[in-house]
Amino acid sequence: MYAQRPEARPATVEVLVDGQVVRVPEGASAAAAVLLAGLPALRSTPVGGAPRLPYCMMGVCFDCLAEIDGVPNRQACMVTVAPGMRIAPQRGARVAGPRA
Amino acid sequence: MSGHDLAIVGAGPAGIAAALEGAALGLSVLVLDEQDAPGGQVFRAVERAAGDPALAGDYATEGMALVRAFRAARGVEYRPGTTLWHIDTDTLRLSLLREGKAEEAGASRLLLATGAQERPVPIPGWTLPGVMGAGAAQILLKTAGAVPAGPVVIAGQGPLCWLIAVQMLRAGAGPVTLLETTRGSAATAALQAGGLWAGRRLLLKGLALVREARARGLRVVRKVRGLQALGEGRVEHVRWEGNTIPCGTLLLHEGVIPSTHVTRALGLEHRWDAAQLCWRPTLDGWGATSHDGIAVAGDGGGIGGWEAAVATGRLAALDAACRLGRIDTAERDRRAVPHRAALRRALALRPFLDRLYAPAPEVLAPADDSTLVCRCEEITAGQVRAAARLGATGPNQAKAYLRTGMGPCQGRMCGTTVAALIAAERGITVEQAGVLRPRAPFKPLTVGALAGLAKDDAA
């Protein structure tokens, strides 16, 4: 779990993390928003179904793969938040093909 | 397609310094960076976070100055938020991804300033939610001002552990415990490396950090071995040699290693660095690689820290200007003098640090068979050892046996560990086991993005 420090970085950007409204500072990544929202897991692994949260925060580990604004398999740590961004967990492998 | 004189990949200290030097010498410079603002990981988000008292120090002063100079530079085209996914080594054409769209860029010369990544620390339970790299937690502090809630355990070794402990404590996190894995014999070996007088400025900075950490209440346990992260669904406890403590966030750190993903994918010559226990591209004194048109600067060419990165960035830009005919070799050598001196100063303490904080053998090759080494495909150390016994001679062969290195991270996390496990099992050196050869695309892109590029080409 992570705590914000509004005195240092006020939370001004509203995003949706797994449907829940979260306010985070400008410049935060989607992965940071997930950690600040307190989500227990951002994805479950395609192989064993194990829960994962972001590990490296710098684009190396790919443990933060998420569905962002409807696009699956995005590295959440490499995407900067924008107002209204929808960040959703990815359970198992991403689904290929056109989405409903 | 724009034809710049020099394309630089990475806007950290090395990339920024190279851009400033290159532009000053009249080169047209293109800087590509995956982040949305300059600074690299060390000065990540400095324009937004320099005022955070938790981050006071080099970050707020020298980091901010470097980024300001970069923003003010003329003759530099800066493309943030841009991911490099392919380089054609015949034409130096770069394939990029920006805002979901593929695009291309060209340059006469290419400088890779891709920096470092944290060395993976495969311990039992390191995939549990709540376990992260220590550097990862620092990125959260820099980009979002956030700190862990509840008890924090930093486990591992190196200067960054102390810096992060101090920054967390300044930011009000805690309690913070440092489980230091440095071995008792390391101090003696480190002292024999020397360099303490020449590196005294860095050494004093380090000692000041240790003092501040103590004053702020950091609990330190030394000579820790046998680390394990325990918990159901997330980390709840940390265990080592008979001790167990509660833990909300476990931050692992055993130093950093060069990010060689791109240089390896290009097939550039690399060598195993026995002192830093990592692969690095083979470079000359100007950062030139085994490819005529490609150079490397900064931690991507060997770990030296940000001040060394600035110096190597400037040296590489001087060499680029020389090879492009803007200055002659005498001029290049003359201008290089202060940067060579700065590089020597910045690296003076490195042999001492490399020996003091050399990771233990079990960090490179986990002893426990059930420890996951490939996070993507969930392959254990035991499975890698079994593959080695069946005939896998190195990490490239292991892919066919186990899929290690074939998941989304393309072996960025497991490559070195798999090689070390196979080497130990087969009684060969890591060098003999070989280095993982990644393939393009360096980062995933959608078929749609790729198709868009083809359409643009046809138009």
PDB file of N, CA, C and O in Angstrom, chain A residues 1-3 5 8-9 25-28 32 35-36 40 45 47-63 65 75 77-78 80, chain B residues 34 36 41 44 48-49 52 116-117 126-127 129 131-133 136-137 140-149 171 234 375 378 408-409 412-413 443-444:
ATOM      1  N   MET A   1       0.832  -1.203   0.000  1.00  0.00           N
ATOM      2  CA  MET A   1       0.000   0.000   0.000  1.00  0.00           C
ATOM      3  C   MET A   1       0.873   1.263   0.000  1.00  0.00           C
ATOM      4  O   MET A   1       1.908   1.313   0.635  1.00  0.00           O
ATOM      5  N   TYR A   2       0.414   2.229  -0.732  1.00  0.00           N
ATOM      6  CA  TYR A   2       1.151   3.492  -0.819  1.00  0.00           C
ATOM      7  C   TYR A   2       0.295   4.657  -0.346  1.00  0.00           C
ATOM      8  O   TYR A   2      -0.922   4.639  -0.479  1.00  0.00           O
ATOM      9  N   ALA A   3       0.947   5.664   0.243  1.00  0.00           N
ATOM     10  CA  ALA A   3       0.251   6.843   0.723  1.00  0.00           C
ATOM     11  C   ALA A   3       0.675   8.050  -0.094  1.00  0.00           C
ATOM     12  O   ALA A   3       1.848   8.189  -0.446  1.00  0.00           O
ATOM     13  N   ARG A   5       1.276  12.179  -0.601  1.00  0.00           N
ATOM     14  CA  ARG A   5       1.746  13.309   0.213  1.00  0.00           C
ATOM     15  C   ARG A   5       1.294  14.603  -0.459  1.00  0.00           C
ATOM     16  O   ARG A   5       2.047  15.217  -1.209  1.00  0.00           O
ATOM     17  N   ALA A   8       3.384  17.724  -0.712  1.00  0.00           N
ATOM     18  CA  ALA A   8       4.476  17.772  -1.688  1.00  0.00           C
ATOM     19  C   ALA A   8       3.948  17.738  -3.106  1.00  0.00           C
ATOM     20  O   ALA A   8       4.445  18.442  -3.983  1.00  0.00           O
ATOM     21  N   ARG A   9       2.967  16.891  -3.360  1.00  0.00           N
ATOM     22  CA  ARG A   9       2.437  16.710  -4.713  1.00  0.00           C
ATOM     23  C   ARG A   9       0.921  16.580  -4.652  1.00  0.00           C
ATOM     24  O   ARG A   9       0.394  15.489  -4.432  1.00  0.00           O
ATOM     25  N   PRO A  25      -1.396  12.756  -8.451  1.00  0.00           N
ATOM     26  CA  PRO A  25      -0.681  13.955  -8.911  1.00  0.00           C
ATOM     27  C   PRO A  25      -0.414  13.920 -10.411  1.00  0.00           C
ATOM     28  O   PRO A  25      -0.276  12.833 -10.996  1.00  0.00           O
ATOM     29  N   GLU A  26      -0.322  15.085 -10.999  1.00  0.00           N
ATOM     30  CA  GLU A  26       0.067  15.230 -12.394  1.00  0.00           C
ATOM     31  C   GLU A  26       1.454  14.608 -12.579  1.00  0.00           C
ATOM     32  O   GLU A  26       2.326  14.780 -11.723  1.00  0.00           O
ATOM     33  N   GLY A  27       1.635  13.883 -13.672  1.00  0.00           N
ATOM     34  CA  GLY A  27       2.947  13.280 -13.933  1.00  0.00           C
ATOM     35  C   GLY A  27       3.082  11.868 -13.399  1.00  0.00           C
ATOM     36  O   GLY A  27       4.063  11.188 -13.699  1.00  0.00           O
ATOM     37  N   ALA A  28       2.112  11.424 -12.607  1.00  0.00           N
ATOM     38  CA  ALA A  28       2.150  10.043 -12.108  1.00  0.00           C
ATOM     39  C   ALA A  28       1.861   9.098 -13.273  1.00  0.00           C
ATOM     40  O   ALA A  28       1.233   9.476 -14.254  1.00  0.00           O
ATOM     41  N   ALA A  32       1.442   3.915 -11.008  1.00  0.00           N
ATOM     42  CA  ALA A  32       1.408   4.611  -9.719  1.00  0.00           C
ATOM     43  C   ALA A  32      -0.041   4.757  -9.252  1.00  0.00           C
ATOM     44  O   ALA A  32      -0.346   4.571  -8.067  1.00  0.00           O
ATOM     45  N   LEU A  35      -1.182   1.606  -7.643  1.00  0.00           N
ATOM     46  CA  LEU A  35      -0.635   1.420  -6.287  1.00  0.00           C
ATOM     47  C   LEU A  35      -1.312   2.371  -5.301  1.00  0.00           C
ATOM     48  O   LEU A  35      -1.584   2.005  -4.157  1.00  0.00           O
ATOM     49  N   LEU A  36      -1.598   3.607  -5.746  1.00  0.00           N
ATOM     50  CA  LEU A  36      -2.248   4.575  -4.859  1.00  0.00           C
ATOM     51  C   LEU A  36      -3.705   4.193  -4.606  1.00  0.00           C
ATOM     52  O   LEU A  36      -4.264   4.506  -3.556  1.00  0.00           O
ATOM     53  N   PRO A  40      -5.315  -4.813  -5.002  1.00  0.00           N
ATOM     54  CA  PRO A  40      -4.502  -5.941  -4.528  1.00  0.00           C
ATOM     55  C   PRO A  40      -3.644  -6.561  -5.630  1.00  0.00           C
ATOM     56  O   PRO A  40      -2.595  -7.125  -5.335  1.00  0.00           O
ATOM     57  N   THR A  45      -1.267 -13.778 -13.708  1.00  0.00           N
ATOM     58  CA  THR A  45      -0.372 -14.253 -14.759  1.00  0.00           C
ATOM     59  C   THR A  45      -1.083 -15.244 -15.682  1.00  0.00           C
ATOM     60  O   THR A  45      -1.911 -16.032 -15.219  1.00  0.00           O
ATOM     61  N   VAL A  47       0.166 -17.843 -17.005  1.00  0.00           N
ATOM     62  CA  VAL A  47       0.613 -19.223 -16.773  1.00  0.00           C
ATOM     63  C   VAL A  47      -0.022 -19.815 -15.514  1.00  0.00           C
ATOM     64  O   VAL A  47      -0.711 -20.836 -15.576  1.00  0.00           O
ATOM     65  N   GLY A  48       0.172 -19.172 -14.363  1.00  0.00           N
ATOM     66  CA  GLY A  48      -0.283 -19.761 -13.106  1.00  0.00           C
ATOM     67  C   GLY A  48      -1.418 -19.011 -12.424  1.00  0.00           C
ATOM     68  O   GLY A  48      -1.886 -19.428 -11.361  1.00  0.00           O
ATOM     69  N   GLY A  49      -1.862 -17.916 -13.015  1.00  0.00           N
ATOM     70  CA  GLY A  49      -2.940 -17.143 -12.407  1.00  0.00           C
ATOM     71  C   GLY A  49      -2.543 -16.405 -11.134  1.00  0.00           C
ATOM     72  O   GLY A  49      -3.388 -15.999 -10.343  1.00  0.00           O
ATOM     73  N   ALA A  50      -1.238 -16.205 -10.929  1.00  0.00           N
ATOM     74  CA  ALA A  50      -0.748 -15.551  -9.708  1.00  0.00           C
ATOM     75  C   ALA A  50      -0.974 -14.040  -9.771  1.00  0.00           C
ATOM     76  O   ALA A  50      -0.887 -13.449 -10.847  1.00  0.00           O
ATOM     77  N   PRO A  51      -1.306 -13.429  -8.610  1.00  0.00           N
ATOM     78  CA  PRO A  51      -1.518 -11.974  -8.609  1.00  0.00           C
ATOM     79  C   PRO A  51      -0.181 -11.230  -8.720  1.00  0.00           C
ATOM     80  O   PRO A  51       0.819 -11.655  -8.152  1.00  0.00           O
ATOM     81  N   ARG A  52      -0.181 -10.137  -9.440  1.00  0.00           N
ATOM     82  CA  ARG A  52       1.027  -9.311  -9.572  1.00  0.00           C
ATOM     83  C   ARG A  52       0.678  -7.838  -9.474  1.00  0.00           C
ATOM     84  O   ARG A  52      -0.414  -7.422  -9.884  1.00  0.00           O
ATOM     85  N   LEU A  53       1.628  -7.080  -8.945  1.00  0.00           N
ATOM     86  CA  LEU A  53       1.570  -5.618  -8.977  1.00  0.00           C
ATOM     87  C   LEU A  53       2.850  -5.152  -9.676  1.00  0.00           C
ATOM     88  O   LEU A  53       3.783  -5.931  -9.854  1.00  0.00           O
ATOM     89  N   PRO A  54       2.904  -3.870 -10.050  1.00  0.00           N
ATOM     90  CA  PRO A  54       4.125  -3.367 -10.689  1.00  0.00           C
ATOM     91  C   PRO A  54       5.370  -3.665  -9.844  1.00  0.00           C
ATOM     92  O   PRO A  54       5.328  -3.566  -8.616  1.00  0.00           O
ATOM     93  N   TYR A  55       6.478  -4.034 -10.512  1.00  0.00           N
ATOM     94  CA  TYR A  55       7.707  -4.375  -9.793  1.00  0.00           C
ATOM     95  C   TYR A  55       8.825  -3.363 -10.029  1.00  0.00           C
ATOM     96  O   TYR A  55       9.491  -2.940  -9.105  1.00  0.00           O
ATOM     97  N   CYS A  56       9.062  -3.001 -11.315  1.00  0.00           N
ATOM     98  CA  CYS A  56      10.249  -2.172 -11.611  1.00  0.00           C
ATOM     99  C   CYS A  56       9.930  -0.700 -11.809  1.00  0.00           C
ATOM    100  O   CYS A  56      10.792   0.141 -11.608  1.00  0.00           O
ATOM    101  N   MET A  57       8.737  -0.381 -12.225  1.00  0.00           N
ATOM    102  CA  MET A  57       8.264   0.995 -12.467  1.00  0.00           C
ATOM    103  C   MET A  57       9.038   1.739 -13.557  1.00  0.00           C
ATOM    104  O   MET A  57       8.930   2.954 -13.676  1.00  0.00           O
ATOM    105  N   MET A  58       9.850   1.026 -14.342  1.00  0.00           N
ATOM    106  CA  MET A  58      10.624   1.723 -15.377  1.00  0.00           C
ATOM    107  C   MET A  58      10.660   0.967 -16.701  1.00  0.00           C
ATOM    108  O   MET A  58      11.593   1.116 -17.483  1.00  0.00           O
ATOM    109  N   GLY A  59       9.634   0.148 -16.937  1.00  0.00           N
ATOM    110  CA  GLY A  59       9.498  -0.429 -18.271  1.00  0.00           C
ATOM    111  C   GLY A  59      10.282  -1.696 -18.515  1.00  0.00           C
ATOM    112  O   GLY A  59      10.382  -2.154 -19.645  1.00  0.00           O
ATOM    113  N   VAL A  60      10.851  -2.295 -17.473  1.00  0.00           N
ATOM    114  CA  VAL A  60      11.709  -3.461 -17.652  1.00  0.00           C
ATOM    115  C   VAL A  60      10.949  -4.774 -17.457  1.00  0.00           C
ATOM    116  O   VAL A  60      11.073  -5.700 -18.254  1.00  0.00           O
ATOM    117  N   CYS A  61      10.141  -4.876 -16.385  1.00  0.00           N
ATOM    118  CA  CYS A  61       9.656  -6.190 -15.926  1.00  0.00           C
ATOM    119  C   CYS A  61       8.340  -6.640 -16.568  1.00  0.00           C
ATOM    120  O   CYS A  61       8.027  -7.820 -16.541  1.00  0.00           O
ATOM    121  N   PHE A  62       7.566  -5.728 -17.094  1.00  0.00           N
ATOM    122  CA  PHE A  62       6.284  -6.046 -17.739  1.00  0.00           C
ATOM    123  C   PHE A  62       5.276  -6.677 -16.775  1.00  0.00           C
ATOM    124  O   PHE A  62       4.325  -7.327 -17.191  1.00  0.00           O
ATOM    125  N   ASP A  63       5.475  -6.498 -15.479  1.00  0.00           N
ATOM    126  CA  ASP A  63       4.501  -7.018 -14.520  1.00  0.00           C
ATOM    127  C   ASP A  63       3.331  -6.063 -14.330  1.00  0.00           C
ATOM    128  O   ASP A  63       2.392  -6.379 -13.599  1.00  0.00           O
ATOM    129  N   LEU A  65       1.460  -4.962 -16.905  1.00  0.00           N
ATOM    130  CA  LEU A  65       0.617  -4.994 -18.103  1.00  0.00           C
ATOM    131  C   LEU A  65      -0.851  -4.838 -17.706  1.00  0.00           C
ATOM    132  O   LEU A  65      -1.346  -5.546 -16.830  1.00  0.00           O
ATOM    133  N   GLN A  75       2.125  -1.267 -20.869  1.00  0.00           N
ATOM    134  CA  GLN A  75       2.958  -1.150 -19.669  1.00  0.00           C
ATOM    135  C   GLN A  75       2.466   0.064 -18.884  1.00  0.00           C
ATOM    136  O   GLN A  75       2.738   1.213 -19.250  1.00  0.00           O
ATOM    137  N   CYS A  77       3.370   1.397 -16.247  1.00  0.00           N
ATOM    138  CA  CYS A  77       4.393   2.291 -15.676  1.00  0.00           C
ATOM    139  C   CYS A  77       4.937   3.255 -16.716  1.00  0.00           C
ATOM    140  O   CYS A  77       5.628   4.207 -16.374  1.00  0.00           O
ATOM    141  N   MET A  78       4.655   3.004 -17.995  1.00  0.00           N
ATOM    142  CA  MET A  78       5.184   3.859 -19.061  1.00  0.00           C
ATOM    143  C   MET A  78       4.127   4.821 -19.599  1.00  0.00           C
ATOM    144  O   MET A  78       4.360   5.529 -20.564  1.00  0.00           O
ATOM    145  N   THR A  80       1.643   7.974 -18.747  1.00  0.00           N
ATOM    146  CA  THR A  80       1.358   9.053 -17.801  1.00  0.00           C
ATOM    147  C   THR A  80      -0.148   9.264 -17.714  1.00  0.00           C
ATOM    148  O   THR A  80      -0.829   9.233 -18.741  1.00  0.00           O
TER     149      THR A  80
ATOM    150  N   GLU B  34      11.733   7.541 -23.863  1.00  0.00           N
ATOM    151  CA  GLU B  34      10.472   6.884 -23.555  1.00  0.00           C
ATOM    152  C   GLU B  34       9.650   7.666 -22.536  1.00  0.00           C
ATOM    153  O   GLU B  34       8.436   7.565 -22.510  1.00  0.00           O
ATOM    154  N   ASP B  36       8.102  11.042 -20.428  1.00  0.00           N
ATOM    155  CA  ASP B  36       7.453  12.253 -20.927  1.00  0.00           C
ATOM    156  C   ASP B  36       8.219  13.529 -20.555  1.00  0.00           C
ATOM    157  O   ASP B  36       7.797  14.623 -20.894  1.00  0.00           O
ATOM    158  N   GLN B  41      16.255   8.063 -15.287  1.00  0.00           N
ATOM    159  CA  GLN B  41      15.714   7.555 -14.021  1.00  0.00           C
ATOM    160  C   GLN B  41      16.291   8.327 -12.829  1.00  0.00           C
ATOM    161  O   GLN B  41      15.588   8.588 -11.856  1.00  0.00           O
ATOM    162  N   ARG B  44      14.545  11.626 -12.730  1.00  0.00           N
ATOM    163  CA  ARG B  44      13.171  11.427 -13.211  1.00  0.00           C
ATOM    164  C   ARG B  44      12.245  12.472 -12.602  1.00  0.00           C
ATOM    165  O   ARG B  44      12.270  12.701 -11.382  1.00  0.00           O
ATOM    166  N   ARG B  48       9.086  18.518 -11.954  1.00  0.00           N
ATOM    167  CA  ARG B  48       7.881  18.552 -11.121  1.00  0.00           C
ATOM    168  C   ARG B  48       8.199  18.376  -9.648  1.00  0.00           C
ATOM    169  O   ARG B  48       7.475  18.847  -8.782  1.00  0.00           O
ATOM    170  N   ALA B  49       9.284  17.647  -9.344  1.00  0.00           N
ATOM    171  CA  ALA B  49       9.489  17.202  -7.960  1.00  0.00           C
ATOM    172  C   ALA B  49      10.684  17.851  -7.251  1.00  0.00           C
ATOM    173  O   ALA B  49      10.958  17.526  -6.102  1.00  0.00           O
ATOM    174  N   ASP B  52      10.253  18.972  -3.680  1.00  0.00           N
ATOM    175  CA  ASP B  52       9.891  18.025  -2.613  1.00  0.00           C
ATOM    176  C   ASP B  52      11.057  17.903  -1.630  1.00  0.00           C
ATOM    177  O   ASP B  52      12.146  17.472  -2.013  1.00  0.00           O
ATOM    178  N   ALA B 116      20.565   2.244 -17.040  1.00  0.00           N
ATOM    179  CA  ALA B 116      20.715   1.022 -16.268  1.00  0.00           C
ATOM    180  C   ALA B 116      19.356   0.516 -15.831  1.00  0.00           C
ATOM    181  O   ALA B 116      18.348   1.213 -15.929  1.00  0.00           O
ATOM    182  N   GLN B 117      19.339  -0.712 -15.366  1.00  0.00           N
ATOM    183  CA  GLN B 117      18.159  -1.257 -14.700  1.00  0.00           C
ATOM    184  C   GLN B 117      18.624  -1.871 -13.383  1.00  0.00           C
ATOM    185  O   GLN B 117      19.802  -2.161 -13.219  1.00  0.00           O
ATOM    186  N   TRP B 126       9.550 -13.250  -4.384  1.00  0.00           N
ATOM    187  CA  TRP B 126       9.776 -11.900  -4.936  1.00  0.00           C
ATOM    188  C   TRP B 126       8.736 -11.483  -5.949  1.00  0.00           C
ATOM    189  O   TRP B 126       8.727 -10.332  -6.371  1.00  0.00           O
ATOM    190  N   THR B 127       7.839 -12.407  -6.331  1.00  0.00           N
ATOM    191  CA  THR B 127       6.768 -12.015  -7.255  1.00  0.00           C
ATOM    192  C   THR B 127       5.493 -11.593  -6.519  1.00  0.00           C
ATOM    193  O   THR B 127       4.529 -11.172  -7.152  1.00  0.00           O
ATOM    194  N   PRO B 129       2.738  -9.442  -4.709  1.00  0.00           N
ATOM    195  CA  PRO B 129       2.412  -8.015  -4.644  1.00  0.00           C
ATOM    196  C   PRO B 129       2.952  -7.419  -3.338  1.00  0.00           C
ATOM    197  O   PRO B 129       2.891  -8.060  -2.291  1.00  0.00           O
ATOM    198  N   VAL B 131       6.150  -6.531  -3.152  1.00  0.00           N
ATOM    199  CA  VAL B 131       7.600  -6.617  -3.312  1.00  0.00           C
ATOM    200  C   VAL B 131       7.961  -5.850  -4.588  1.00  0.00           C
ATOM    201  O   VAL B 131       7.356  -6.080  -5.636  1.00  0.00           O
ATOM    202  N   MET B 132       8.903  -4.943  -4.462  1.00  0.00           N
ATOM    203  CA  MET B 132       9.318  -4.144  -5.618  1.00  0.00           C
ATOM    204  C   MET B 132      10.806  -3.903  -5.568  1.00  0.00           C
ATOM    205  O   MET B 132      11.456  -4.141  -4.548  1.00  0.00           O
ATOM    206  N   GLY B 133      11.337  -3.364  -6.648  1.00  0.00           N
ATOM    207  CA  GLY B 133      12.701  -2.867  -6.613  1.00  0.00           C
ATOM    208  C   GLY B 133      12.746  -1.618  -5.750  1.00  0.00           C
ATOM    209  O   GLY B 133      11.759  -0.868  -5.689  1.00  0.00           O
ATOM    210  N   ALA B 136      12.349   1.236  -7.880  1.00  0.00           N
ATOM    211  CA  ALA B 136      10.965   1.396  -8.302  1.00  0.00           C
ATOM    212  C   ALA B 136      10.206   2.279  -7.313  1.00  0.00           C
ATOM    213  O   ALA B 136       9.432   3.163  -7.699  1.00  0.00           O
ATOM    214  N   ALA B 137      10.449   2.055  -6.025  1.00  0.00           N
ATOM    215  CA  ALA B 137       9.790   2.872  -4.997  1.00  0.00           C
ATOM    216  C   ALA B 137      10.270   4.317  -5.083  1.00  0.00           C
ATOM    217  O   ALA B 137       9.510   5.260  -4.844  1.00  0.00           O
ATOM    218  N   LEU B 140       8.400   6.051  -7.762  1.00  0.00           N
ATOM    219  CA  LEU B 140       7.075   6.447  -7.258  1.00  0.00           C
ATOM    220  C   LEU B 140       7.149   7.745  -6.463  1.00  0.00           C
ATOM    221  O   LEU B 140       6.268   8.596  -6.542  1.00  0.00           O
ATOM    222  N   LEU B 141       8.206   7.878  -5.677  1.00  0.00           N
ATOM    223  CA  LEU B 141       8.390   9.099  -4.887  1.00  0.00           C
ATOM    224  C   LEU B 141       8.627  10.290  -5.819  1.00  0.00           C
ATOM    225  O   LEU B 141       8.055  11.367  -5.629  1.00  0.00           O
ATOM    226  N   LYS B 142       9.464  10.095  -6.839  1.00  0.00           N
ATOM    227  CA  LYS B 142       9.789  11.197  -7.744  1.00  0.00           C
ATOM    228  C   LYS B 142       8.601  11.580  -8.631  1.00  0.00           C
ATOM    229  O   LYS B 142       8.361  12.754  -8.872  1.00  0.00           O
ATOM    230  N   THR B 143       7.878  10.579  -9.136  1.00  0.00           N
ATOM    231  CA  THR B 143       6.826  10.882 -10.108  1.00  0.00           C
ATOM    232  C   THR B 143       5.486  11.202  -9.460  1.00  0.00           C
ATOM    233  O   THR B 143       4.678  11.905 -10.048  1.00  0.00           O
ATOM    234  N   ALA B 144       5.235  10.674  -8.263  1.00  0.00           N
ATOM    235  CA  ALA B 144       3.917  10.855  -7.659  1.00  0.00           C
ATOM    236  C   ALA B 144       3.986  11.343  -6.210  1.00  0.00           C
ATOM    237  O   ALA B 144       2.964  11.538  -5.573  1.00  0.00           O
ATOM    238  N   GLY B 145       5.183  11.508  -5.674  1.00  0.00           N
ATOM    239  CA  GLY B 145       5.327  11.962  -4.287  1.00  0.00           C
ATOM    240  C   GLY B 145       4.867  10.928  -3.271  1.00  0.00           C
ATOM    241  O   GLY B 145       4.694  11.239  -2.099  1.00  0.00           O
ATOM    242  N   ALA B 146       4.687   9.681  -3.725  1.00  0.00           N
ATOM    243  CA  ALA B 146       4.084   8.660  -2.856  1.00  0.00           C
ATOM    244  C   ALA B 146       5.148   7.853  -2.112  1.00  0.00           C
ATOM    245  O   ALA B 146       6.257   7.658  -2.599  1.00  0.00           O
ATOM    246  N   VAL B 147       4.790   7.401  -0.918  1.00  0.00           N
ATOM    247  CA  VAL B 147       5.668   6.521  -0.120  1.00  0.00           C
ATOM    248  C   VAL B 147       4.850   5.338   0.389  1.00  0.00           C
ATOM    249  O   VAL B 147       3.633   5.437   0.534  1.00  0.00           O
ATOM    250  N   PRO B 148       5.511   4.211   0.694  1.00  0.00           N
ATOM    251  CA  PRO B 148       4.767   3.067   1.219  1.00  0.00           C
ATOM    252  C   PRO B 148       4.095   3.410   2.557  1.00  0.00           C
ATOM    253  O   PRO B 148       4.647   4.171   3.358  1.00  0.00           O
ATOM    254  N   ALA B 149       2.889   2.850   2.752  1.00  0.00           N
ATOM    255  CA  ALA B 149       2.217   2.980   4.046  1.00  0.00           C
ATOM    256  C   ALA B 149       2.520   1.707   4.833  1.00  0.00           C
ATOM    257  O   ALA B 149       2.538   0.625   4.253  1.00  0.00           O
ATOM    258  N   ALA B 171      10.234  11.628   3.996  1.00  0.00           N
ATOM    259  CA  ALA B 171       8.863  11.771   3.488  1.00  0.00           C
ATOM    260  C   ALA B 171       7.824  11.252   4.477  1.00  0.00           C
ATOM    261  O   ALA B 171       6.634  11.252   4.177  1.00  0.00           O
ATOM    262  N   ARG B 234      -0.146 -11.326  -0.930  1.00  0.00           N
ATOM    263  CA  ARG B 234       0.767 -10.186  -0.924  1.00  0.00           C
ATOM    264  C   ARG B 234       1.806 -10.406   0.179  1.00  0.00           C
ATOM    265  O   ARG B 234       1.627 -11.259   1.044  1.00  0.00           O
ATOM    266  N   ARG B 375       9.954 -14.381 -14.293  1.00  0.00           N
ATOM    267  CA  ARG B 375       8.685 -13.901 -13.746  1.00  0.00           C
ATOM    268  C   ARG B 375       7.554 -14.036 -14.771  1.00  0.00           C
ATOM    269  O   ARG B 375       6.409 -14.256 -14.398  1.00  0.00           O
ATOM    270  N   GLU B 378       7.007 -17.925 -15.426  1.00  0.00           N
ATOM    271  CA  GLU B 378       6.961 -18.608 -14.128  1.00  0.00           C
ATOM    272  C   GLU B 378       7.779 -19.899 -14.132  1.00  0.00           C
ATOM    273  O   GLU B 378       7.268 -20.992 -13.884  1.00  0.00           O
ATOM    274  N   PRO B 408       6.766 -11.474 -22.102  1.00  0.00           N
ATOM    275  CA  PRO B 408       6.745 -10.069 -22.510  1.00  0.00           C
ATOM    276  C   PRO B 408       8.031  -9.290 -22.185  1.00  0.00           C
ATOM    277  O   PRO B 408       8.374  -8.369 -22.908  1.00  0.00           O
ATOM    278  N   CYS B 409       8.755  -9.638 -21.123  1.00  0.00           N
ATOM    279  CA  CYS B 409       9.946  -8.831 -20.791  1.00  0.00           C
ATOM    280  C   CYS B 409      11.130  -9.211 -21.660  1.00  0.00           C
ATOM    281  O   CYS B 409      12.173  -8.556 -21.598  1.00  0.00           O
ATOM    282  N   ARG B 412      14.625  -9.519 -20.036  1.00  0.00           N
ATOM    283  CA  ARG B 412      15.261  -8.411 -19.314  1.00  0.00           C
ATOM    284  C   ARG B 412      15.454  -8.763 -17.833  1.00  0.00           C
ATOM    285  O   ARG B 412      16.403  -8.327 -17.192  1.00  0.00           O
ATOM    286  N   MET B 413      14.511  -9.537 -17.281  1.00  0.00           N
ATOM    287  CA  MET B 413      14.578  -9.873 -15.854  1.00  0.00           C
ATOM    288  C   MET B 413      15.337 -11.172 -15.593  1.00  0.00           C
ATOM    289  O   MET B 413      16.043 -11.295 -14.605  1.00  0.00           O
ATOM    290  N   LYS B 443      10.223  -3.393 -27.902  1.00  0.00           N
ATOM    291  CA  LYS B 443       9.042  -3.244 -27.046  1.00  0.00           C
ATOM    292  C   LYS B 443       7.833  -3.630 -27.895  1.00  0.00           C
ATOM    293  O   LYS B 443       7.851  -3.420 -29.105  1.00  0.00           O
ATOM    294  N   PRO B 444       6.781  -4.194 -27.258  1.00  0.00           N
ATOM    295  CA  PRO B 444       5.618  -4.630 -28.043  1.00  0.00           C
ATOM    296  C   PRO B 444       4.944  -3.458 -28.758  1.00  0.00           C
ATOM    297  O   PRO B 444       4.910  -2.341 -28.230  1.00  0.00           O
TER     298      PRO B 444
END
